Coordinates of C-alpha atoms in Angstrom, one line a residue:
Chain Z
M1 CA -9.3 -49.7 65.0
S2 CA -7.8 -52.2 62.6
E3 CA -4.8 -50.9 60.7
I4 CA -5.9 -52.9 57.7
A5 CA -9.3 -52.0 56.3
I6 CA -9.6 -54.7 53.7
R7 CA -7.7 -58.0 53.6
T8 CA -8.1 -60.9 51.2
Q9 CA -6.2 -64.1 51.2
G10 CA -6.4 -66.4 48.2
L11 CA -9.9 -65.1 47.5
T12 CA -11.3 -67.0 44.6
R13 CA -14.8 -67.1 43.0
D14 CA -15.8 -69.5 40.3
F15 CA -18.8 -69.3 38.1
P16 CA -19.9 -72.2 36.0
S17 CA -17.9 -71.2 32.9
V18 CA -15.3 -68.8 34.3
R19 CA -13.1 -68.1 37.3
A20 CA -14.0 -64.5 38.0
V21 CA -11.6 -63.9 40.9
D22 CA -8.4 -65.9 41.1
S23 CA -6.4 -66.2 44.3
L24 CA -6.6 -62.5 45.2
D25 CA -4.3 -61.3 48.0
L26 CA -4.8 -57.7 49.0
E27 CA -4.1 -55.6 52.1
I28 CA -5.5 -52.1 52.0
P29 CA -4.7 -49.9 55.0
T30 CA -7.4 -47.7 56.5
G31 CA -7.8 -44.2 55.1
V32 CA -6.5 -44.8 51.6
V33 CA -8.2 -44.6 48.3
F34 CA -7.6 -47.8 46.5
G35 CA -8.2 -48.1 42.8
F36 CA -8.9 -51.5 41.4
L37 CA -8.1 -51.1 37.7
G38 CA -9.0 -53.6 35.0
P39 CA -10.8 -54.0 31.7
N40 CA -14.5 -55.0 31.6
G41 CA -15.0 -58.6 32.8
S42 CA -11.8 -58.7 34.8
G43 CA -13.5 -59.5 38.1
K44 CA -13.7 -56.1 39.7
T45 CA -17.4 -56.1 40.4
T46 CA -17.3 -59.7 41.6
T47 CA -14.5 -58.7 44.0
V48 CA -16.7 -55.9 45.5
R49 CA -19.7 -58.3 45.8
L50 CA -17.5 -60.8 47.6
L51 CA -16.2 -58.0 49.9
L52 CA -19.7 -56.9 50.7
G53 CA -20.8 -60.5 51.5
L54 CA -23.3 -60.5 48.6
L55 CA -21.5 -63.5 47.0
E56 CA -19.7 -66.4 48.8
P57 CA -16.2 -67.1 47.8
T58 CA -15.4 -70.5 46.2
S59 CA -12.2 -70.5 48.3
G60 CA -10.0 -68.2 50.3
R61 CA -11.2 -65.5 52.7
A62 CA -11.8 -61.8 53.0
E63 CA -12.0 -59.4 55.9
V64 CA -13.4 -55.9 56.0
L65 CA -12.7 -53.9 59.1
G66 CA -11.9 -57.1 60.9
H67 CA -15.2 -58.8 60.0
D68 CA -15.0 -62.0 58.0
V69 CA -17.3 -61.5 55.0
T70 CA -18.7 -65.0 55.1
V71 CA -19.1 -65.3 58.9
D72 CA -20.5 -61.8 59.6
P73 CA -21.6 -60.2 56.3
Q74 CA -24.2 -58.0 58.1
A75 CA -21.5 -56.4 60.2
V76 CA -19.6 -55.7 57.0
R77 CA -22.6 -54.1 55.4
A78 CA -23.4 -52.1 58.5
S79 CA -20.0 -50.4 58.4
T80 CA -19.6 -49.9 54.7
G81 CA -21.3 -47.9 52.0
A82 CA -21.6 -48.9 48.3
L83 CA -22.3 -47.5 44.9
M84 CA -22.6 -50.4 42.6
E85 CA -22.6 -50.6 38.8
H86 CA -26.0 -48.9 38.7
S87 CA -26.9 -45.9 40.9
G88 CA -29.5 -48.0 42.7
L89 CA -31.7 -45.0 43.4
Y90 CA -35.5 -45.3 43.6
E91 CA -36.4 -43.1 40.7
R92 CA -40.0 -42.6 41.7
L93 CA -39.0 -41.3 45.1
T94 CA -37.5 -37.8 45.7
A95 CA -33.8 -37.4 46.6
Q96 CA -34.7 -36.7 50.2
E97 CA -36.9 -39.9 50.4
N98 CA -34.1 -41.9 48.9
L99 CA -31.6 -40.7 51.5
Q100 CA -34.1 -41.0 54.3
F101 CA -34.7 -44.7 53.4
F102 CA -31.1 -45.6 53.2
G103 CA -30.2 -43.6 56.3
R104 CA -33.0 -45.2 58.3
A105 CA -32.0 -48.6 56.8
A106 CA -28.5 -48.0 58.2
G107 CA -30.0 -47.4 61.7
M108 CA -29.7 -43.6 61.8
S109 CA -32.2 -41.6 63.9
R110 CA -34.6 -39.2 62.1
G111 CA -32.8 -36.2 63.4
D112 CA -29.5 -37.4 62.3
V113 CA -30.8 -38.3 58.8
K114 CA -32.2 -34.8 58.4
A115 CA -29.0 -33.1 59.4
R116 CA -26.9 -35.5 57.3
I117 CA -29.0 -34.8 54.2
R118 CA -28.2 -31.1 54.4
E119 CA -24.5 -31.8 55.2
L120 CA -24.1 -34.0 52.1
L121 CA -26.4 -32.3 49.6
E122 CA -25.4 -28.7 50.1
P123 CA -21.8 -29.0 48.9
L124 CA -23.1 -31.0 45.9
D125 CA -25.6 -28.2 45.0
L126 CA -28.4 -30.7 45.3
F127 CA -30.0 -29.6 48.6
D128 CA -32.5 -27.2 47.0
R129 CA -33.6 -29.9 44.7
R130 CA -34.1 -32.6 47.3
G131 CA -37.8 -32.6 46.9
E132 CA -37.7 -33.5 43.2
Q133 CA -38.3 -37.1 41.9
V134 CA -34.9 -38.6 41.1
G135 CA -36.2 -40.0 37.8
T136 CA -36.3 -36.5 36.4
W137 CA -32.7 -35.8 37.1
S138 CA -29.7 -36.1 34.7
R139 CA -27.3 -39.0 35.0
G140 CA -24.6 -36.8 36.5
M141 CA -26.9 -35.6 39.3
K142 CA -28.1 -39.1 40.0
Q143 CA -24.5 -40.3 40.4
K144 CA -23.7 -37.5 42.8
L145 CA -26.8 -38.4 44.8
A146 CA -25.7 -42.1 44.7
V147 CA -22.3 -41.1 46.1
A148 CA -24.0 -39.1 48.8
R149 CA -26.2 -42.1 49.6
S150 CA -23.1 -44.4 49.9
L151 CA -21.7 -41.9 52.5
M152 CA -25.0 -41.3 54.3
H153 CA -24.4 -43.4 57.4
R154 CA -20.8 -42.3 57.8
P155 CA -19.4 -45.7 56.8
R156 CA -15.7 -46.4 57.5
V157 CA -15.2 -48.1 54.1
V158 CA -16.9 -47.2 50.8
F159 CA -17.0 -49.3 47.7
L160 CA -17.5 -47.5 44.4
D161 CA -18.0 -49.5 41.3
E162 CA -17.3 -47.5 38.2
P163 CA -18.6 -44.2 39.7
T164 CA -18.0 -42.1 36.5
A165 CA -19.2 -44.7 34.0
G166 CA -21.6 -43.3 31.4
L167 CA -21.0 -39.7 32.4
D168 CA -19.9 -37.1 29.8
P169 CA -16.3 -35.7 30.4
V170 CA -17.5 -32.6 32.2
A171 CA -19.8 -34.5 34.5
A172 CA -17.2 -37.1 35.1
A173 CA -14.6 -34.5 36.0
G174 CA -17.1 -32.7 38.3
L175 CA -17.9 -36.0 40.1
R176 CA -14.2 -36.8 40.5
D177 CA -13.7 -33.5 42.2
D178 CA -16.7 -33.9 44.4
L179 CA -15.5 -37.5 45.3
A180 CA -12.0 -36.3 46.1
R181 CA -13.3 -33.6 48.4
L182 CA -15.9 -35.8 50.1
V183 CA -13.4 -38.6 50.6
A184 CA -10.9 -36.2 52.1
E185 CA -13.5 -34.6 54.4
E186 CA -15.0 -37.9 55.5
G187 CA -11.7 -39.7 56.0
V188 CA -13.0 -43.0 54.8
T189 CA -11.2 -45.9 53.1
V190 CA -12.4 -46.1 49.5
F191 CA -12.2 -49.1 47.2
V192 CA -13.0 -47.8 43.7
N193 CA -13.4 -50.0 40.7
T194 CA -12.6 -48.3 37.5
H195 CA -11.2 -48.7 34.0
H196 CA -11.0 -44.9 33.7
L197 CA -7.4 -44.1 34.4
A198 CA -8.3 -40.4 35.1
D199 CA -10.3 -41.6 38.1
A200 CA -7.3 -43.5 39.4
E201 CA -4.9 -40.6 38.7
R202 CA -7.1 -38.1 40.4
L203 CA -8.3 -40.1 43.4
C204 CA -6.1 -43.0 44.3
H205 CA -3.2 -43.4 46.7
Q206 CA -2.8 -47.1 45.8
V207 CA -3.9 -49.1 42.8
G208 CA -4.1 -52.7 41.8
V209 CA -4.3 -53.9 38.2
V210 CA -6.4 -56.9 37.6
R211 CA -6.9 -59.1 34.5
E212 CA -9.0 -62.2 34.2
G213 CA -9.4 -62.2 38.0
R214 CA -5.7 -62.2 38.7
L215 CA -3.8 -59.3 40.3
L216 CA -1.0 -58.2 38.0
A217 CA 0.4 -55.2 39.9
L218 CA -0.1 -53.4 43.1
G219 CA 1.3 -50.1 44.4
H220 CA 1.2 -46.3 44.2
P221 CA 0.4 -45.0 40.7
D222 CA 3.9 -43.6 40.3
E223 CA 5.4 -47.0 41.3
L224 CA 3.3 -48.7 38.6
R225 CA 4.3 -46.2 36.0
T226 CA 8.0 -46.8 36.8
A227 CA 7.7 -50.5 37.2
A228 CA 5.8 -50.9 34.0
G229 CA 7.6 -48.6 31.7
G230 CA 10.6 -47.1 33.4
R231 CA 11.5 -43.5 32.9
R232 CA 11.4 -41.3 29.9
L233 CA 13.7 -38.6 28.7
E234 CA 13.0 -36.0 26.0
I235 CA 16.0 -34.3 24.4
A236 CA 15.5 -31.3 22.1
G237 CA 18.3 -29.8 20.1
H238 CA 20.4 -30.0 16.9
G239 CA 22.6 -32.7 15.3
L240 CA 20.8 -35.5 17.1
G241 CA 21.4 -37.9 14.2
D242 CA 21.8 -41.6 13.7
Q243 CA 25.3 -41.7 15.2
I244 CA 24.0 -40.3 18.5
R245 CA 21.0 -42.7 18.5
E246 CA 23.3 -45.7 18.0
A247 CA 25.6 -44.5 20.8
L248 CA 22.6 -44.1 23.1
L249 CA 21.2 -47.5 22.2
A250 CA 24.6 -49.0 23.0
M251 CA 24.5 -47.5 26.5
E252 CA 23.4 -49.8 29.3
G253 CA 19.9 -49.0 30.5
V254 CA 18.7 -47.3 27.4
L255 CA 15.8 -49.3 26.2
E256 CA 14.6 -47.4 23.1
V257 CA 15.5 -44.2 21.2
R258 CA 12.9 -42.7 18.9
P259 CA 13.5 -39.6 16.8
E260 CA 10.7 -37.1 16.6
N261 CA 11.2 -33.9 14.6
S262 CA 14.3 -32.3 16.2
R263 CA 13.9 -34.3 19.4
L264 CA 14.9 -37.7 20.7
L265 CA 12.5 -39.7 23.0
L266 CA 14.3 -42.1 25.2
D267 CA 12.8 -45.0 27.2
L268 CA 15.1 -45.7 30.1
S269 CA 15.4 -48.2 32.9
P270 CA 15.1 -46.6 36.4
D271 CA 18.9 -46.8 37.2
V272 CA 20.1 -44.7 34.3
R273 CA 21.4 -41.2 35.2
T274 CA 20.3 -38.2 33.1
P275 CA 23.8 -36.4 33.3
D276 CA 25.4 -39.5 31.7
I277 CA 22.9 -39.3 28.8
V278 CA 23.6 -35.6 28.4
R279 CA 27.4 -36.1 28.5
L280 CA 27.2 -38.9 25.8
V281 CA 25.1 -36.7 23.5
M282 CA 27.5 -33.8 23.8
E283 CA 30.6 -36.0 23.3
H284 CA 29.0 -37.1 20.0
G285 CA 28.6 -33.6 18.8
G286 CA 25.0 -33.0 19.6
E287 CA 23.7 -29.5 20.7
I288 CA 21.2 -29.7 23.5
E289 CA 18.6 -27.0 23.9
E290 CA 16.3 -28.7 26.4
V291 CA 16.2 -31.9 28.4
R292 CA 12.9 -32.9 29.9
R293 CA 12.3 -35.9 32.2
G294 CA 9.0 -37.7 32.0
S295 CA 7.5 -41.0 32.7
E296 CA 4.8 -43.2 31.2
T297 CA 1.2 -42.1 31.9
L298 CA -0.7 -44.4 34.1
E299 CA -2.7 -45.4 31.0
E300 CA 0.4 -46.5 29.2
A301 CA 1.6 -48.4 32.3
F302 CA -1.9 -50.0 32.5
M303 CA -1.9 -51.0 28.9
S304 CA 1.6 -52.4 29.0
L305 CA 0.7 -54.4 32.1
L306 CA -2.3 -55.8 30.4
E307 CA -0.7 -56.5 27.1
G308 CA 2.6 -57.6 28.4
G309 CA 1.2 -60.6 30.1
A310 CA 2.7 -59.7 33.4
D311 CA 2.8 -62.4 36.0
A312 CA 0.3 -62.1 38.9
V313 CA 1.8 -60.6 42.0
Chain E
M1 CA -36.2 -56.0 63.3
L2 CA -39.8 -54.7 63.4
S3 CA -38.7 -51.1 62.6
D4 CA -36.7 -52.4 59.7
I5 CA -39.7 -54.4 58.3
W6 CA -41.9 -51.3 58.7
L7 CA -39.2 -49.2 56.9
V8 CA -39.4 -51.6 53.9
V9 CA -43.2 -51.5 54.0
V10 CA -43.3 -47.6 53.9
K11 CA -40.8 -47.6 51.0
E12 CA -43.0 -50.0 49.1
Y13 CA -46.1 -47.9 49.6
R14 CA -44.3 -44.7 48.5
E15 CA -43.1 -46.5 45.3
V16 CA -46.5 -48.1 44.6
L17 CA -48.3 -44.8 45.0
L18 CA -46.0 -43.3 42.4
R19 CA -45.8 -46.3 40.0
Q20 CA -46.9 -45.9 36.4
G21 CA -49.5 -43.2 36.0
G22 CA -48.4 -41.3 39.1
R23 CA -50.1 -40.6 42.4
R24 CA -53.4 -39.3 40.9
A25 CA -54.0 -42.4 38.7
N26 CA -53.3 -44.7 41.6
I27 CA -55.7 -42.9 43.9
L28 CA -58.3 -43.1 41.1
N29 CA -57.7 -46.8 40.9
M30 CA -58.4 -47.1 44.6
V31 CA -61.6 -45.0 44.3
L32 CA -62.7 -47.3 41.5
I33 CA -62.2 -50.4 43.7
F34 CA -64.3 -48.9 46.4
A35 CA -67.0 -47.6 43.9
V36 CA -67.4 -51.1 42.4
F37 CA -67.0 -53.4 45.3
G38 CA -68.2 -51.1 48.1
V39 CA -71.1 -49.3 46.4
F40 CA -72.2 -50.7 43.0
M41 CA -72.2 -54.4 43.8
P42 CA -73.9 -54.1 47.2
L43 CA -76.6 -51.9 45.6
Q44 CA -77.1 -54.5 42.9
T45 CA -77.3 -57.3 45.4
G46 CA -79.5 -55.7 48.0
E47 CA -80.0 -57.0 51.5
W48 CA -78.7 -60.4 50.4
W49 CA -75.2 -58.8 50.4
V50 CA -75.0 -59.1 54.2
Q51 CA -77.4 -62.0 54.7
Q52 CA -76.5 -64.9 52.4
P53 CA -73.6 -67.2 53.4
W54 CA -71.8 -67.1 50.1
T55 CA -70.4 -63.6 50.8
P56 CA -67.1 -65.0 52.1
I57 CA -66.5 -66.8 48.9
F58 CA -66.9 -63.6 47.0
W59 CA -64.8 -61.6 49.4
A60 CA -62.0 -64.1 49.7
W61 CA -60.9 -63.9 46.1
L62 CA -60.8 -60.1 46.0
P63 CA -57.3 -59.8 47.6
L64 CA -55.9 -62.2 45.0
F65 CA -56.2 -59.5 42.4
L66 CA -55.4 -56.6 44.7
V67 CA -52.0 -58.0 45.8
S68 CA -50.9 -59.6 42.5
A69 CA -49.5 -56.4 40.9
L70 CA -47.7 -55.4 44.1
V71 CA -46.1 -58.7 44.8
A72 CA -45.1 -59.2 41.1
D73 CA -43.1 -56.0 41.5
S74 CA -41.6 -56.8 44.8
F75 CA -38.3 -58.3 43.7
A76 CA -38.6 -58.4 39.9
G77 CA -39.3 -54.7 39.9
E78 CA -36.3 -53.9 42.0
R79 CA -34.2 -56.1 39.7
E80 CA -35.6 -54.5 36.5
R81 CA -35.0 -51.0 37.8
H82 CA -31.5 -51.9 39.0
T83 CA -32.2 -51.1 42.7
L84 CA -32.0 -54.7 44.1
E85 CA -28.3 -54.9 44.5
T86 CA -28.1 -51.6 46.3
L87 CA -30.9 -52.7 48.6
L88 CA -28.9 -55.9 49.3
T89 CA -25.8 -53.9 50.3
T90 CA -27.6 -52.3 53.2
R91 CA -27.5 -53.4 56.8
L92 CA -31.1 -54.7 56.5
S93 CA -31.3 -58.4 57.2
D94 CA -32.7 -61.0 54.8
K95 CA -35.7 -61.4 57.0
A96 CA -36.4 -57.7 57.3
I97 CA -36.4 -57.3 53.5
L98 CA -38.4 -60.4 52.8
F99 CA -41.0 -59.8 55.6
G100 CA -41.2 -56.1 54.7
K101 CA -42.1 -57.0 51.1
I102 CA -44.7 -59.6 52.2
A103 CA -46.2 -57.3 54.9
A104 CA -46.6 -54.5 52.4
A105 CA -48.6 -56.6 50.1
V106 CA -50.7 -58.3 52.8
I107 CA -51.5 -55.1 54.6
Y108 CA -52.5 -53.6 51.2
G109 CA -54.7 -56.4 50.0
Y110 CA -56.2 -57.4 53.3
G111 CA -56.6 -53.7 54.4
I112 CA -58.6 -52.9 51.2
L113 CA -60.7 -56.1 51.6
L114 CA -61.7 -55.1 55.2
A115 CA -62.2 -51.4 54.2
V116 CA -64.4 -52.4 51.2
M117 CA -66.4 -54.7 53.6
V118 CA -67.1 -51.7 55.9
V119 CA -67.9 -49.3 53.0
S120 CA -70.4 -51.9 51.6
L121 CA -72.0 -52.2 55.0
F122 CA -72.6 -48.5 55.0
T123 CA -74.0 -48.6 51.5
I124 CA -76.4 -51.4 52.3
N125 CA -77.6 -49.7 55.5
I126 CA -78.1 -46.3 53.7
A127 CA -79.9 -47.9 50.8
F128 CA -81.9 -50.8 52.3
A129 CA -82.1 -50.7 56.1
A130 CA -85.6 -50.1 57.6
P131 CA -85.9 -47.2 60.2
R132 CA -84.2 -48.1 63.5
R133 CA -82.9 -51.4 62.2
L134 CA -79.3 -51.9 61.2
L135 CA -78.2 -54.5 58.8
F136 CA -75.0 -56.4 59.6
Y137 CA -73.1 -59.4 58.3
R138 CA -73.8 -62.7 60.0
P139 CA -71.2 -63.2 62.7
D140 CA -70.0 -66.5 61.2
V141 CA -69.7 -64.8 57.8
T142 CA -67.8 -61.9 59.3
L143 CA -65.4 -64.3 61.0
A144 CA -64.9 -66.3 57.8
V145 CA -64.1 -63.2 55.8
I146 CA -61.6 -62.0 58.4
V147 CA -59.9 -65.4 58.7
F148 CA -60.0 -66.6 55.1
G149 CA -59.4 -63.2 53.7
F150 CA -56.1 -63.0 55.6
L151 CA -55.0 -66.6 55.0
I152 CA -55.7 -66.4 51.2
T153 CA -54.0 -62.9 51.0
F154 CA -51.0 -64.2 52.8
M155 CA -50.8 -67.4 50.6
V156 CA -51.0 -65.5 47.3
T157 CA -48.5 -62.9 48.6
V158 CA -45.9 -65.5 49.5
I159 CA -46.4 -67.4 46.3
G160 CA -46.1 -64.1 44.4
V161 CA -42.9 -63.1 46.2
M162 CA -41.4 -66.5 45.4
I163 CA -42.2 -66.0 41.8
S164 CA -40.9 -62.4 41.9
L165 CA -37.6 -63.6 43.5
K166 CA -36.9 -65.8 40.5
A167 CA -38.4 -63.6 37.6
S168 CA -36.2 -61.2 35.7
T169 CA -39.0 -58.8 34.8
V170 CA -42.2 -57.6 36.5
R171 CA -44.1 -58.7 33.4
Q172 CA -42.8 -62.3 33.6
A173 CA -43.6 -62.4 37.3
G174 CA -47.1 -61.0 36.7
Q175 CA -47.8 -63.6 34.0
A176 CA -46.6 -66.5 36.1
L177 CA -48.6 -65.2 39.1
S178 CA -51.8 -64.8 37.1
L179 CA -51.4 -68.4 35.9
G180 CA -50.8 -69.5 39.5
I181 CA -54.0 -67.6 40.7
L182 CA -56.1 -69.2 38.0
M183 CA -54.8 -72.6 38.9
L184 CA -55.4 -71.9 42.6
L185 CA -59.0 -70.9 41.8
F186 CA -60.0 -73.6 39.4
F187 CA -57.6 -76.5 39.9
P188 CA -58.9 -77.8 43.2
G189 CA -62.5 -77.7 41.9
L190 CA -61.6 -79.5 38.7
I191 CA -59.7 -82.2 40.5
L192 CA -62.4 -82.8 43.1
G193 CA -65.0 -82.8 40.3
Y194 CA -63.0 -85.3 38.3
L195 CA -62.4 -87.6 41.3
Y196 CA -66.1 -87.4 42.2
R197 CA -67.1 -88.5 38.7
V198 CA -64.9 -91.5 38.6
L199 CA -66.3 -92.8 41.9
P200 CA -68.9 -95.6 41.6
G201 CA -72.5 -94.4 42.0
D202 CA -73.2 -95.8 45.4
T203 CA -69.9 -94.3 46.7
Q204 CA -71.0 -90.9 45.4
V205 CA -74.2 -91.2 47.3
R206 CA -72.5 -92.2 50.5
L207 CA -70.0 -89.3 50.1
L208 CA -72.8 -86.8 49.6
D209 CA -74.5 -88.2 52.7
F210 CA -71.3 -87.9 54.7
I211 CA -70.8 -84.3 53.5
E212 CA -74.4 -83.4 54.5
Q213 CA -73.8 -84.7 58.0
L214 CA -70.6 -82.7 58.5
N215 CA -70.7 -79.8 61.0
P216 CA -70.0 -76.6 58.9
S217 CA -68.0 -75.0 61.7
I218 CA -65.7 -78.0 61.9
V219 CA -65.3 -78.0 58.2
L220 CA -64.4 -74.3 58.1
L221 CA -62.0 -74.8 61.0
T222 CA -60.3 -77.7 59.3
V223 CA -60.0 -75.8 56.0
A224 CA -58.6 -72.8 57.9
L225 CA -56.0 -75.0 59.6
I226 CA -55.0 -76.5 56.2
F227 CA -54.5 -72.9 55.0
V228 CA -52.4 -72.1 58.0
A229 CA -50.2 -75.1 57.4
V230 CA -49.9 -74.4 53.6
D231 CA -49.1 -70.7 54.4
A232 CA -46.4 -71.8 56.9
I233 CA -44.9 -74.2 54.3
F234 CA -44.8 -71.5 51.6
L235 CA -43.3 -69.0 54.0
A236 CA -40.6 -71.4 55.0
I237 CA -39.8 -72.1 51.3
A238 CA -39.6 -68.3 50.6
M239 CA -37.2 -67.8 53.5
K240 CA -35.0 -70.6 52.3
R241 CA -35.0 -69.2 48.7
F242 CA -34.2 -65.7 49.8
R243 CA -30.4 -65.7 49.8
R244 CA -28.5 -62.6 48.8
S245 CA -25.9 -64.6 46.9
R246 CA -28.6 -66.4 44.9
L247 CA -30.4 -63.1 44.0
I248 CA -27.1 -61.7 42.8
D249 CA -26.2 -64.8 40.8
E250 CA -29.6 -64.9 39.2

């Protein structure tokens, strides 16, 4: 088995008026959940279409499980599953008929299809409703079924394009939990497009941030938070006045100090040590009741990456 | 490959049976087709239904209308209902998807045509046959219906699928296909009629004499071969136009 599930080198796709994907270089190891984060129109869906061999690249190349997507797209599609922008379910058919069609289309035997339907739908609480027409279902139920469909033939790589889009918060959280469990159980490599940071926080081992087709950052969500915004420190206490703020700002590695009620919120570069901060506050007469370390949320890191005009990696 | 094609055919039928109006309404439509073309019209026509040679002309256009709704929906419907992209992400080859869609419409239209032909034969025999005498279509008429029925169904299906590949909605595909069928029905006659009228009088007479001397079997065979060639050309164009990337781009 290839150690790298997905590899792109200078992958570029132009449309008549826009460059949707711009020199994308990615290496995604097998077994990880990779989050591709970016605002609408940033080239996420085009990237998935390129990786599935549905679109041809303008330049560059891409491999999925060792298969070149332009040379052998059918082999790529045979070993991958996909949930695209829309659920893609046949609403006039029942849930069972949908899964039967896609299972058989993937080359599964009738017996295997039957067993797999039970295996996938039971944990999603959909098995008893498998005989119902999908068109009568709620959006959340359809999304769950679409996820099950994408895993139907036990693919080694699954592409999910905005899986929680359009769901209410409760349904989205439920789907995220089901996804996390299914992904862990199935042991597949997942490439998930999203602009919902909660999806990335909950599911992803590795994330890439993309804007206007260019990759801005790549790494573990924690690494991105640190790289984008450094560390945060929250000091609560008394006597944390202007003199202490000025002293802190003069200290190397302290980026910003904001007073908030009886607290100070500090943005720090990664190399600053907390004991040095505490010592400086006390030396200037401050009384500390609580010191709490924190970091930027992924959402803040994401926003600062997008707004900060970071150079592509 | 064949099992993949059949898989697409079965999926198409399941969807067609459940399209607007539901299973009951679609079964009712089918019953209506058989009632009109298999019972009512033969009863109105009498024994002539199986004896006169113009029957093939009547039967040959029936599939045009039977398959038009199905083929208009083939790709435009998938696009409209946002299922096309997911279908394209499957392992199914381009040919399996395309041939599956074509086969579904051809089997549907041609199957109904042949079934209606059999039902109308029963109707005629029950209503008009004398004791111990069965009425049957003339062999040449039967052969013509079987051959031309298939060739015309196939041609309309492939044209319809090509239109559906390009159309963004089923309605748009249906309108374009209806226009195409009308042109197919009337355009050749109008052109030939116009060309005949502009010919000098003595040439017209010579042409009529020539046509009268032609062997009908040879004429039918030639027309059939022309249809086969046209069908093959349309199929080749449809295969060339069916590209996943083009479908996604559009």
